[in-house]
XYZ file of C-alpha atoms in Angstrom:
689
model
C -72.789 27.583 -7.843
C -71.363 31.045 -8.704
C -68.004 31.033 -8.537
C -67.643 34.184 -7.324
C -69.843 32.522 -4.400
C -67.598 29.367 -3.181
C -64.577 31.644 -3.604
C -63.975 32.432 0.385
C -63.549 36.702 0.713
C -60.050 37.356 2.365
C -58.212 40.079 2.913
C -54.888 37.682 2.329
C -52.856 39.218 -0.731
C -52.067 35.594 -3.222
C -49.662 35.982 -6.142
C -48.455 33.494 -8.256
C -45.151 33.538 -6.905
C -45.212 32.081 -3.770
C -45.105 28.678 -2.957
C -46.514 25.837 -2.524
C -45.481 25.137 1.673
C -45.821 29.238 1.714
C -49.580 28.674 0.224
C -50.507 25.752 2.520
C -49.668 27.499 5.622
C -51.259 30.397 4.906
C -54.313 28.430 4.136
C -53.922 26.320 7.600
C -53.270 29.461 10.101
C -56.242 31.316 7.371
C -58.209 28.204 7.625
C -59.086 28.964 4.426
C -60.610 26.997 1.746
C -59.548 28.722 -1.506
C -58.831 32.119 -2.158
C -58.064 34.257 -5.220
C -54.776 35.360 -6.304
C -54.099 38.579 -8.058
C -50.890 39.957 -9.993
C -48.420 42.940 -8.254
C -51.112 45.444 -9.826
C -53.977 43.469 -7.221
C -55.557 42.260 -10.855
C -56.964 38.308 -10.016
C -55.426 36.438 -12.348
C -56.383 32.723 -11.263
C -57.793 30.676 -8.120
C -56.277 28.604 -5.451
C -57.991 26.059 -3.322
C -57.558 22.977 -0.935
C -58.372 20.789 -4.305
C -55.400 21.825 -6.075
C -52.828 21.552 -3.207
C -54.303 18.070 -3.291
C -53.374 17.759 -6.650
C -49.956 18.842 -6.936
C -49.262 16.621 -3.998
C -50.132 13.582 -5.984
C -48.695 14.518 -9.206
C -45.527 14.624 -6.604
C -44.840 18.313 -7.018
C -41.955 19.545 -4.469
C -43.403 22.211 -1.579
C -41.331 24.741 -3.401
C -43.274 24.510 -6.782
C -44.694 27.785 -7.371
C -48.612 28.064 -7.289
C -49.432 29.530 -10.910
C -48.034 25.826 -12.091
C -51.048 24.508 -10.433
C -53.176 27.574 -9.962
C -56.710 27.298 -11.778
C -57.462 30.704 -14.418
C -60.790 29.409 -15.518
C -63.078 30.478 -13.290
C -66.218 28.904 -14.374
C -64.619 25.528 -14.669
C -64.574 25.000 -10.690
C -66.525 22.189 -8.728
C -66.455 22.394 -5.043
C -67.760 18.783 -4.955
C -64.089 18.257 -6.711
C -62.286 17.918 -3.754
C -63.889 14.817 -2.837
C -61.741 12.345 -5.482
C -58.554 13.570 -2.955
C -60.315 12.181 0.004
C -60.204 8.528 1.588
C -62.748 6.154 -0.443
C -63.806 5.135 3.211
C -67.955 5.793 3.376
C -67.220 6.970 6.512
C -64.896 9.745 5.397
C -67.045 10.467 3.192
C -69.864 11.680 5.473
C -67.395 13.519 7.190
C -68.604 17.128 7.654
C -66.320 19.177 5.647
C -64.451 20.959 8.618
C -62.960 17.628 9.674
C -62.285 16.374 5.706
C -59.949 19.740 5.809
C -58.367 19.536 9.215
C -57.277 14.915 7.364
C -56.445 16.718 4.013
C -54.554 19.191 6.555
C -52.664 16.746 8.780
C -52.047 14.926 5.385
C -50.026 17.442 3.761
C -47.672 17.836 7.088
C -47.040 14.738 7.186
C -45.810 14.562 3.536
C -44.483 18.242 4.132
C -42.499 15.739 7.438
C -40.748 13.733 4.593
C -40.147 15.548 2.205
C -38.151 17.419 4.531
C -36.393 14.358 5.849
C -35.069 13.220 1.684
C -34.178 16.764 1.077
C -32.225 16.992 4.633
C -30.679 13.490 2.799
C -30.161 14.376 -0.640
C -27.988 17.500 1.268
C -26.159 15.356 3.404
C -24.727 13.369 -0.217
C -21.486 13.876 -1.583
C -22.596 13.143 -5.093
C -24.856 15.912 -6.310
C -28.622 14.393 -7.643
C -30.554 16.258 -9.830
C -33.289 15.214 -10.544
C -36.662 16.688 -13.554
C -39.955 15.958 -13.957
C -41.334 14.817 -17.341
C -41.257 18.267 -18.348
C -37.409 18.431 -17.841
C -37.880 20.876 -14.872
C -35.002 19.908 -11.681
C -37.645 19.487 -8.375
C -34.099 18.039 -6.937
C -31.726 19.798 -6.586
C -28.941 18.995 -3.102
C -27.019 21.144 -1.719
C -23.803 18.842 -3.342
C -25.244 19.788 -6.548
C -25.238 23.437 -5.742
C -21.112 22.951 -4.219
C -20.036 21.073 -7.585
C -21.677 23.222 -10.361
C -21.885 26.695 -8.534
C -25.758 27.459 -9.117
C -27.927 27.718 -5.624
C -31.072 25.577 -5.121
C -32.891 28.688 -4.934
C -32.356 29.533 -8.929
C -32.735 26.465 -10.285
C -35.216 24.351 -8.200
C -38.241 24.484 -11.110
C -36.129 25.476 -14.213
C -35.707 24.032 -17.141
C -32.253 21.824 -17.456
C -32.152 22.195 -20.469
C -32.221 26.553 -20.484
C -30.667 26.384 -17.553
C -27.211 23.380 -17.836
C -27.814 22.372 -21.247
C -28.412 19.059 -19.958
C -30.527 16.976 -23.442
C -29.448 13.853 -22.286
C -32.267 13.595 -19.147
C -34.980 14.318 -21.222
C -33.750 11.285 -23.512
C -34.084 9.184 -20.832
C -37.588 10.530 -20.354
C -38.332 8.935 -24.105
C -36.516 6.234 -24.337
C -36.776 4.634 -20.511
C -32.691 3.614 -20.770
C -30.522 4.084 -18.279
C -27.362 5.602 -19.210
C -23.147 6.418 -17.688
C -21.137 8.785 -19.254
C -18.248 11.019 -18.498
C -18.636 15.307 -19.040
C -16.149 17.851 -18.169
C -17.959 20.536 -16.002
C -16.382 24.315 -15.896
C -12.928 22.723 -15.582
C -14.262 19.321 -13.051
C -15.269 16.066 -15.147
C -17.944 13.868 -13.756
C -19.091 10.568 -14.093
C -22.991 10.823 -14.039
C -26.218 8.218 -13.903
C -29.131 8.630 -15.869
C -32.193 6.764 -13.999
C -35.970 7.162 -15.000
C -38.596 7.781 -12.762
C -41.042 5.355 -12.769
C -44.868 6.111 -10.816
C -47.666 3.563 -11.701
C -45.646 1.712 -14.081
C -45.133 5.152 -16.467
C -42.193 7.556 -16.488
C -42.391 10.312 -14.107
C -39.090 12.400 -14.391
C -36.003 11.242 -14.671
C -32.450 11.793 -11.989
C -29.345 12.759 -12.868
C -25.745 11.338 -9.818
C -22.495 12.865 -10.621
C -19.721 11.658 -9.466
C -16.472 14.181 -9.708
C -13.867 11.610 -11.862
C -10.543 13.337 -10.550
C -11.357 11.594 -6.952
C -10.985 8.626 -8.258
C -8.537 9.410 -10.359
C -6.594 10.474 -7.400
C -7.549 7.000 -5.143
C -6.950 5.253 -8.444
C -3.336 6.342 -8.838
C -2.525 6.100 -5.123
C -3.699 2.348 -4.926
C -1.433 1.621 -8.279
C 1.462 3.410 -6.299
C 0.822 1.419 -3.155
C 0.801 -1.652 -5.544
C 3.881 -0.641 -6.957
C 5.505 -0.101 -3.615
C 4.369 -2.873 -1.714
C 5.653 -5.009 -5.094
C 9.052 -3.755 -4.325
C 8.771 -3.932 -1.109
C 8.012 -7.914 -1.565
C 10.786 -7.886 -3.877
C 12.996 -6.091 -1.141
C 11.962 -8.678 1.648
C 12.197 -11.564 -0.396
C 15.651 -10.527 -2.074
C 17.591 -9.452 1.947
C 20.504 -12.327 2.814
C 19.691 -12.022 5.982
C 16.454 -13.326 7.522
C 13.866 -11.185 8.140
C 11.237 -11.977 10.749
C 7.663 -9.746 11.016
C 5.852 -9.799 13.656
C 2.475 -7.197 14.994
C 2.609 -5.917 18.386
C 1.061 -8.393 20.125
C 4.226 -10.673 18.670
C 1.923 -12.506 16.083
C 4.182 -13.844 13.034
C 2.819 -11.554 9.756
C 5.630 -12.605 7.352
C 9.244 -14.704 6.599
C 11.128 -14.434 4.534
C 12.992 -17.025 2.577
C 16.413 -15.585 3.547
C 15.552 -16.791 7.391
C 14.223 -20.043 6.373
C 17.535 -21.043 5.266
C 19.313 -18.637 7.962
C 17.603 -20.869 10.969
C 16.817 -23.892 9.207
C 13.133 -23.262 10.328
C 10.472 -23.351 7.896
C 7.534 -20.053 7.250
C 4.846 -22.756 7.912
C 6.400 -23.458 10.872
C 6.156 -19.552 12.553
C 3.222 -18.279 9.840
C 0.556 -17.036 12.295
C 1.694 -17.639 15.840
C 2.596 -16.410 17.812
C 6.299 -15.903 19.513
C 5.667 -16.712 22.554
C 3.758 -20.327 21.908
C 6.439 -21.127 19.251
C 9.156 -20.767 22.409
C 7.289 -22.816 24.392
C 7.077 -25.688 22.278
C 11.228 -25.220 21.887
C 11.194 -24.164 17.773
C 13.718 -21.156 19.258
C 14.481 -21.471 22.716
C 13.960 -17.500 23.136
C 13.045 -15.271 21.140
C 14.210 -11.159 19.955
C 10.368 -9.938 19.545
C 9.700 -11.246 23.157
C 12.333 -9.515 24.404
C 11.823 -5.613 22.173
C 7.819 -6.442 23.557
C 8.866 -5.972 26.492
C 11.675 -4.079 26.547
C 9.932 -1.544 23.873
C 13.602 -1.125 22.853
C 16.292 -2.308 19.908
C 17.482 -5.740 21.895
C 20.683 -8.386 19.900
C 21.136 -11.273 21.723
C 21.484 -14.915 19.857
C 19.359 -17.844 20.189
C 19.223 -21.843 19.408
C 16.690 -23.535 16.879
C 15.042 -26.934 16.766
C 17.860 -28.206 14.359
C 20.601 -27.115 16.515
C 20.964 -23.405 14.000
C 22.696 -20.916 16.815
C 21.662 -17.535 15.269
C 22.455 -12.838 15.902
C 19.482 -11.717 15.511
C 18.221 -8.090 16.574
C 15.023 -6.855 17.142
C 13.741 -3.909 16.493
C 9.987 -2.405 17.415
C 8.068 -0.123 15.708
C 5.855 2.847 16.476
C 3.217 4.565 15.480
C 2.051 7.238 16.659
C 0.671 7.500 20.332
C 3.692 5.441 21.407
C 1.585 2.059 20.785
C 3.784 -0.993 18.916
C 2.652 -2.472 16.175
C 5.106 -4.349 14.581
C 8.399 -5.782 15.583
C 11.245 -5.988 12.402
C 13.648 -8.683 13.143
C 17.009 -9.788 11.492
C 18.327 -12.719 11.915
C 22.524 -13.850 10.548
C 23.912 -17.388 10.617
C 26.899 -16.816 13.003
C 28.186 -20.019 11.940
C 28.892 -18.027 8.243
C 29.525 -15.002 9.977
C 32.732 -16.504 12.167
C 33.217 -18.647 8.568
C 33.404 -14.894 6.780
C 35.625 -13.663 9.400
C 38.368 -15.737 9.231
C 38.284 -15.761 5.681
C 38.827 -11.968 6.278
C 41.716 -12.909 8.419
C 43.081 -14.932 6.059
C 42.892 -12.538 2.906
C 44.096 -9.866 5.133
C 47.361 -12.069 6.476
C 47.827 -13.086 2.987
C 47.687 -9.541 2.121
C 50.067 -8.269 4.590
C 52.610 -11.380 3.826
C 52.818 -10.541 0.663
C 52.821 -7.045 0.499
C 56.086 -8.808 2.797
C 57.002 -10.678 0.820
C 57.402 -8.126 -2.451
C 58.915 -5.423 -0.540
C 61.425 -8.409 1.063
C 62.299 -9.247 -3.118
C 62.535 -5.331 -4.219
C 65.386 -5.677 -0.973
C 66.233 -8.445 -1.935
C 67.513 -7.136 -5.770
C 68.427 -3.509 -5.096
C 71.882 -2.646 -4.740
C 70.725 -1.398 -0.596
C 70.746 -5.408 0.317
C 72.169 -8.251 -0.929
C 70.398 -10.899 1.003
C 70.978 -14.733 0.152
C 71.308 -16.970 3.777
C 67.847 -17.701 6.060
C 69.526 -15.493 8.746
C 69.559 -12.380 6.218
C 65.764 -13.327 4.626
C 64.228 -13.405 7.951
C 66.335 -10.673 9.297
C 64.819 -8.095 6.494
C 61.547 -9.597 7.005
C 61.542 -8.327 10.755
C 62.472 -5.527 9.596
C 59.937 -4.360 6.968
C 57.083 -5.378 10.265
C 58.740 -2.965 12.462
C 59.251 -0.356 10.039
C 55.014 0.106 9.422
C 55.051 0.839 13.529
C 56.362 3.957 14.950
C 58.676 2.043 18.025
C 61.694 2.977 19.029
C 64.077 0.450 17.762
C 67.645 -0.459 19.197
C 69.983 -2.031 16.020
C 73.175 -4.136 17.263
C 76.046 -5.500 15.903
C 79.217 -5.969 14.822
C 80.970 -3.122 13.137
C 80.716 -3.507 9.788
C 77.248 -5.547 9.709
C 75.305 -2.753 8.008
C 73.621 -1.173 11.114
C 73.564 2.086 9.258
C 71.880 0.172 6.434
C 68.714 -1.702 8.661
C 68.276 2.023 9.772
C 68.035 3.424 5.760
C 65.502 0.280 5.025
C 63.518 1.451 8.283
C 63.391 4.460 7.419
C 61.701 3.845 3.969
C 59.679 1.340 4.413
C 57.778 3.364 7.399
C 54.732 6.018 7.411
C 57.750 8.623 8.401
C 59.535 8.476 4.758
C 59.437 11.595 3.287
C 61.185 13.231 6.458
C 64.479 13.878 7.573
C 66.612 10.442 8.521
C 69.374 12.182 10.680
C 72.138 9.915 11.160
C 75.119 10.752 14.024
C 78.005 9.073 15.132
C 77.563 9.440 18.868
C 81.531 8.450 19.145
C 83.337 10.222 16.468
C 81.662 13.998 18.105
C 83.996 15.198 21.447
C 81.478 15.309 24.736
C 81.990 19.031 24.986
C 80.169 19.497 21.549
C 78.122 16.834 21.203
C 75.449 17.952 23.503
C 75.028 21.700 21.150
C 74.800 19.855 18.763
C 71.915 17.360 19.476
C 70.349 19.811 21.299
C 71.289 23.099 19.752
C 72.180 26.366 21.546
C 70.942 29.793 22.672
C 72.887 33.398 21.748
C 75.770 32.877 23.213
C 74.982 30.227 25.428
C 78.875 30.085 25.561
C 82.420 31.592 24.850
C 82.439 31.334 21.146
C 78.799 30.683 20.158
C 77.137 31.996 17.236
C 74.944 34.780 18.345
C 72.427 34.114 16.466
C 72.106 30.379 18.809
C 72.003 26.502 16.403
C 68.994 24.322 15.430
C 70.270 20.809 17.463
C 69.614 17.963 15.300
C 66.896 16.776 16.799
C 64.626 19.844 15.983
C 66.003 19.131 12.430
C 64.486 14.877 12.692
C 61.058 16.585 14.341
C 58.579 14.922 11.252
C 61.178 11.881 9.793
C 64.047 9.904 12.301
C 67.076 10.811 14.684
C 69.936 7.937 14.531
C 72.216 7.701 16.939
C 74.473 5.164 16.077
C 77.140 3.853 18.706
C 75.114 5.050 21.203
C 77.420 3.477 23.445
C 79.281 5.851 23.432
C 77.789 8.503 25.260
C 78.780 9.925 27.928
C 76.309 9.945 30.641
C 74.832 13.335 31.375
C 73.580 12.991 28.402
C 72.418 9.996 28.296
C 70.125 11.468 31.338
C 69.226 14.548 28.815
C 68.451 11.489 26.689
C 66.240 9.951 28.621
C 64.344 12.852 28.697
C 63.752 13.366 25.441
C 62.316 10.156 24.906
C 60.356 10.566 27.846
C 58.767 13.985 27.220
C 59.210 14.762 23.004
C 60.073 18.445 24.437
C 64.150 19.473 23.832
C 65.890 22.122 25.731
C 68.068 23.798 23.744
C 71.732 24.614 25.667
C 72.308 28.287 27.592
C 68.372 28.121 26.987
C 64.853 27.968 29.413
C 62.340 27.168 27.027
C 60.825 23.401 26.345
C 60.573 22.924 22.501
C 58.520 20.370 21.547
C 60.007 17.648 18.603
C 58.013 14.432 16.703
C 60.844 11.746 16.111
C 61.436 8.740 15.588
C 64.613 7.088 17.316
C 66.668 4.630 16.573
C 69.685 3.622 17.838
C 72.601 1.041 16.660
C 75.651 0.261 19.046
C 78.667 -2.104 18.486
C 78.698 -2.857 22.540
C 76.734 -4.959 24.915
C 75.010 -2.000 26.426
C 73.036 -5.112 28.558
C 76.429 -5.875 30.453
C 77.523 -1.760 30.379
C 74.526 -1.541 31.902
C 74.710 -3.977 34.669
C 78.758 -2.302 35.137
C 77.397 0.579 36.084
C 78.923 1.785 32.066
C 74.965 2.535 30.896
C 71.971 4.216 32.961
C 69.851 1.180 32.951
C 66.477 2.865 32.158
C 67.909 4.566 29.534
C 68.739 0.795 28.134
C 65.637 -0.410 28.816
C 64.431 3.028 26.746
C 66.241 2.368 24.259
C 65.286 -1.539 23.479
C 62.189 -1.314 23.187
C 62.281 -3.374 19.488
C 65.998 -5.017 19.429
C 66.972 -5.570 16.019
C 70.690 -8.150 15.572
C 72.397 -8.253 12.465
C 74.564 -11.095 12.170
C 77.782 -11.503 11.818
C 78.955 -12.311 8.577
C 81.186 -15.395 9.710
C 77.281 -16.538 10.857
C 76.178 -16.076 7.327
C 78.827 -17.773 5.518
C 76.865 -18.400 3.022
C 76.484 -15.054 2.345
C 80.302 -14.366 1.062
C 79.491 -15.628 -2.722
C 76.757 -13.833 -3.268
C 78.070 -10.764 -1.528
C 81.268 -11.129 -3.382
C 80.221 -11.761 -7.188
C 77.973 -8.589 -6.295
C 80.814 -6.114 -4.638
C 83.177 -7.455 -7.719
C 80.253 -6.618 -10.767
C 79.559 -3.039 -8.849
C 83.715 -2.163 -9.021
C 83.605 -4.004 -12.213
C 81.230 -1.324 -13.376
C 83.068 2.133 -11.605
C 86.683 1.267 -12.532
C 85.672 -0.682 -17.149
C 87.308 -3.555 -15.358
C 85.936 -7.346 -16.450
C 87.590 -8.913 -13.300
C 86.132 -12.445 -11.819
C 87.221 -15.003 -8.733
C 88.919 -17.896 -8.387
C 86.427 -20.971 -7.196
C 89.803 -21.793 -4.875
C 89.902 -17.189 -3.298
C 86.500 -17.577 -2.872
C 87.595 -20.915 -0.938
C 89.504 -18.288 0.620
C 86.687 -15.953 1.290
C 84.874 -19.146 2.739
C 87.770 -20.192 5.915
C 88.154 -17.124 6.862
C 86.609 -15.645 9.518
C 86.001 -11.130 8.795
C 86.261 -9.321 11.832
C 85.642 -6.248 10.338
C 82.942 -7.913 8.730
C 80.027 -7.272 5.007
C 82.891 -3.822 5.392
C 86.320 -5.646 5.255
C 84.889 -7.816 2.429
C 83.626 -4.887 -0.180
C 87.221 -3.192 1.258
C 88.792 -6.005 0.194
C 86.601 -6.780 -2.588
C 88.068 -3.263 -4.205
C 91.526 -4.255 -3.603
C 92.315 -6.902 -5.250
C 90.110 -5.011 -8.450
C 92.095 -1.783 -8.538
C 95.724 -4.296 -7.878
C 94.689 -7.344 -9.169
C 96.483 -7.477 -13.475
C 95.044 -10.748 -14.435
C 91.714 -10.372 -15.375
C 91.421 -14.082 -13.103
C 91.675 -12.786 -9.740
C 93.435 -16.431 -8.002
C 95.203 -17.333 -4.167
C 97.804 -15.908 -5.667
C 96.020 -12.277 -5.361
C 94.938 -12.583 -2.487
C 96.593 -10.830 0.331
C 99.752 -13.225 2.872
C 96.969 -12.826 5.532
C 94.438 -14.377 4.000
C 95.657 -16.963 2.437
C 97.638 -17.781 5.672
C 94.827 -16.990 8.157
C 93.424 -20.533 5.662
C 96.467 -22.897 5.916
C 96.833 -21.511 9.738
C 92.525 -23.077 9.796
C 93.659 -26.337 8.383
C 97.278 -26.589 9.725
C 95.347 -25.964 13.692
C 93.362 -28.919 13.288
C 95.470 -31.011 11.214
C 92.646 -32.267 8.944
C 90.139 -30.404 6.510
C 87.155 -29.347 7.657
C 84.558 -32.205 6.444
C 82.414 -28.747 5.278
C 85.235 -27.200 2.857
C 86.106 -31.068 1.642
C 82.232 -31.641 0.629
C 82.499 -27.112 -1.003
C 85.837 -28.139 -2.623
C 84.492 -31.351 -4.531
C 81.659 -29.616 -5.300
C 83.159 -26.999 -6.875
C 85.878 -28.645 -8.446
C 82.978 -30.919 -10.556
C 80.685 -27.599 -10.726
C 83.745 -26.377 -12.128
C 84.736 -28.924 -14.550
C 81.563 -29.413 -15.617
C 81.109 -25.564 -17.111
C 84.200 -26.159 -18.842
C 83.011 -28.287 -20.996
C 78.998 -27.579 -20.714
C 78.255 -24.466 -22.008
C 74.334 -23.266 -20.522
C 72.978 -24.859 -16.339
C 70.475 -27.303 -18.204
C 73.323 -29.051 -19.609
C 75.987 -29.530 -16.558
C 72.158 -30.372 -13.694
C 71.718 -33.033 -16.842
C 75.141 -34.447 -16.395
C 74.980 -34.033 -12.860
C 71.914 -35.386 -11.898
C 70.432 -32.410 -10.678
C 68.401 -29.268 -10.171
C 68.754 -26.645 -12.619
C 67.721 -24.520 -9.344
C 70.516 -26.457 -7.577
C 73.313 -25.829 -10.297
C 72.729 -21.545 -10.449
C 72.618 -21.420 -6.719
C 75.671 -23.937 -5.895
C 77.629 -21.714 -8.834
C 76.872 -18.408 -7.511
C 77.623 -20.060 -3.890
C 81.099 -20.097 -5.250
C 81.825 -17.561 -7.300
C 81.566 -19.821 -10.992
C 80.761 -18.099 -13.667
C 79.136 -20.443 -17.118
C 80.615 -19.820 -20.774
C 77.090 -19.488 -21.888
C 74.691 -18.139 -19.402
C 71.776 -18.315 -22.269
C 69.917 -22.262 -22.887
C 71.476 -24.045 -24.888
C 67.556 -24.807 -26.642
C 66.320 -26.346 -24.190
């Protein structure tokens, strides 16, 4: 049969660049068995038949394959009976008419076309690029991910040689060797991991497929995973190293984690709690109640105390943790041992108390060893301790005591140890200024306030003391009318100058001093009661010298050394002189003693001051005391005996250690009693003991 007789004559134009899918649609729509293929000039270059289409299907070619790859260019070789080998092998199908077999073939082709489209959709939905080649290394599969990652469209890649298009030769090696390979390749600035596998059909290699994975994404995942592991490791270390107990549950109250601190604080092992619900733990009595359950119920932070099954009291704080939707996903509980907290608080209070005590003691020692204040007796040590405590606050102080006991010195110590020590300390004796001038001195006056007043006015002591302290000595001598104005100053902390109308704010602390009994004066109406109670916030009583006779020898020695340095002399007091001082009542107190010592230093001719050098009134007062009683007092007798023994011992031995050994007493006792009686050792240094 001639080929020209078998080719259906049609006006359709089939060109070599049409795809298998396009030609198949033309065959179906026009009920063709075969047709010729012409070039752009209309010349016949080959023919295509249903047989060629079936062969392409059986070879596994894609519908996008151009027909020039399967058409026949040798018109003499075509035999129509060749189509039979591609139809079903049953005798029934072979005996079917040609139009029925053609319909079967087209139905079979449509099924293959449908499967191909589903496969293509599946490949295009993959995130990773997939490329396959046939045995000639021409690209047969090229999915959408390959287009996205490699930057070349499928229409440009399909059917092309992978060597020419991408320079990839590995897939050709796979076809030859049949070995699977894995490698990394950098492509257009990106690193890919490629898995290449041969494709088999009936035991023969018909091509190869490569699946690509972008390594940069995997690197990011690995980095995030490594960071997460490190972060979890650090969080685990922090969780376990916390001294406080930490307890973590999920949003349902199920226990997730318990650290060692919680086991230590509560005494409950983690094995009792892990994986269990807090409600069950409370029900079983392991905990008396649960902060976690309350936090879940109230949806806020909760702090409670609870008891464990071993009797420990624990303070817990439970914090709910919410997600973006407001749902509680975790509850973190912090636990502290109340017993430990109480013990720490007690120790802290003890340390703070010791700190205040040591600070007070240091200040006392500083005062005792300074030239401002000489302290020896218990009464004076207690007084100094109270003065230092009172100095730290800003309360009004009423300093009481007989004349000459040192009220002004106490005011100086209060000021030096107060918060206002950098401010002024202004002192005024209310009894030393005439009544008509005292008001203007205290409150000041405006220009022209009275006859003879300064034209520019005057600032009062209250204004000058602002920021510091004002000491009103002899407050009992203040006139009643001024007491009213003083009361207003204490209440409102503001003054009005004489002749002025504008109040002036002041910021000061007030000290008052008196040698009179203000309480009795207030009862008799000689002093305003309301002012007395305003002044008597912190009363300080300075004892008289006769109430602290043990300070007399120490004070005497101190004043003696002071005036010896002042007048360049080397006077010393005899034991008998000190004894006379001890017997005298000192109505003028410390001031009288100081004045007497100065007089004796400058008037006595000999270096030693004996009883004969004392004023007659002092000698008479001592003799009168013993004559009135008819017998020497037991205290004087004991002191005289101690004085004579110590004086005799010091005349024979050179150090206090030797005297202490002979008298069989402590060396510190020798020093104290020698100071009490004014006995000066011949040599103050130790003889080598």
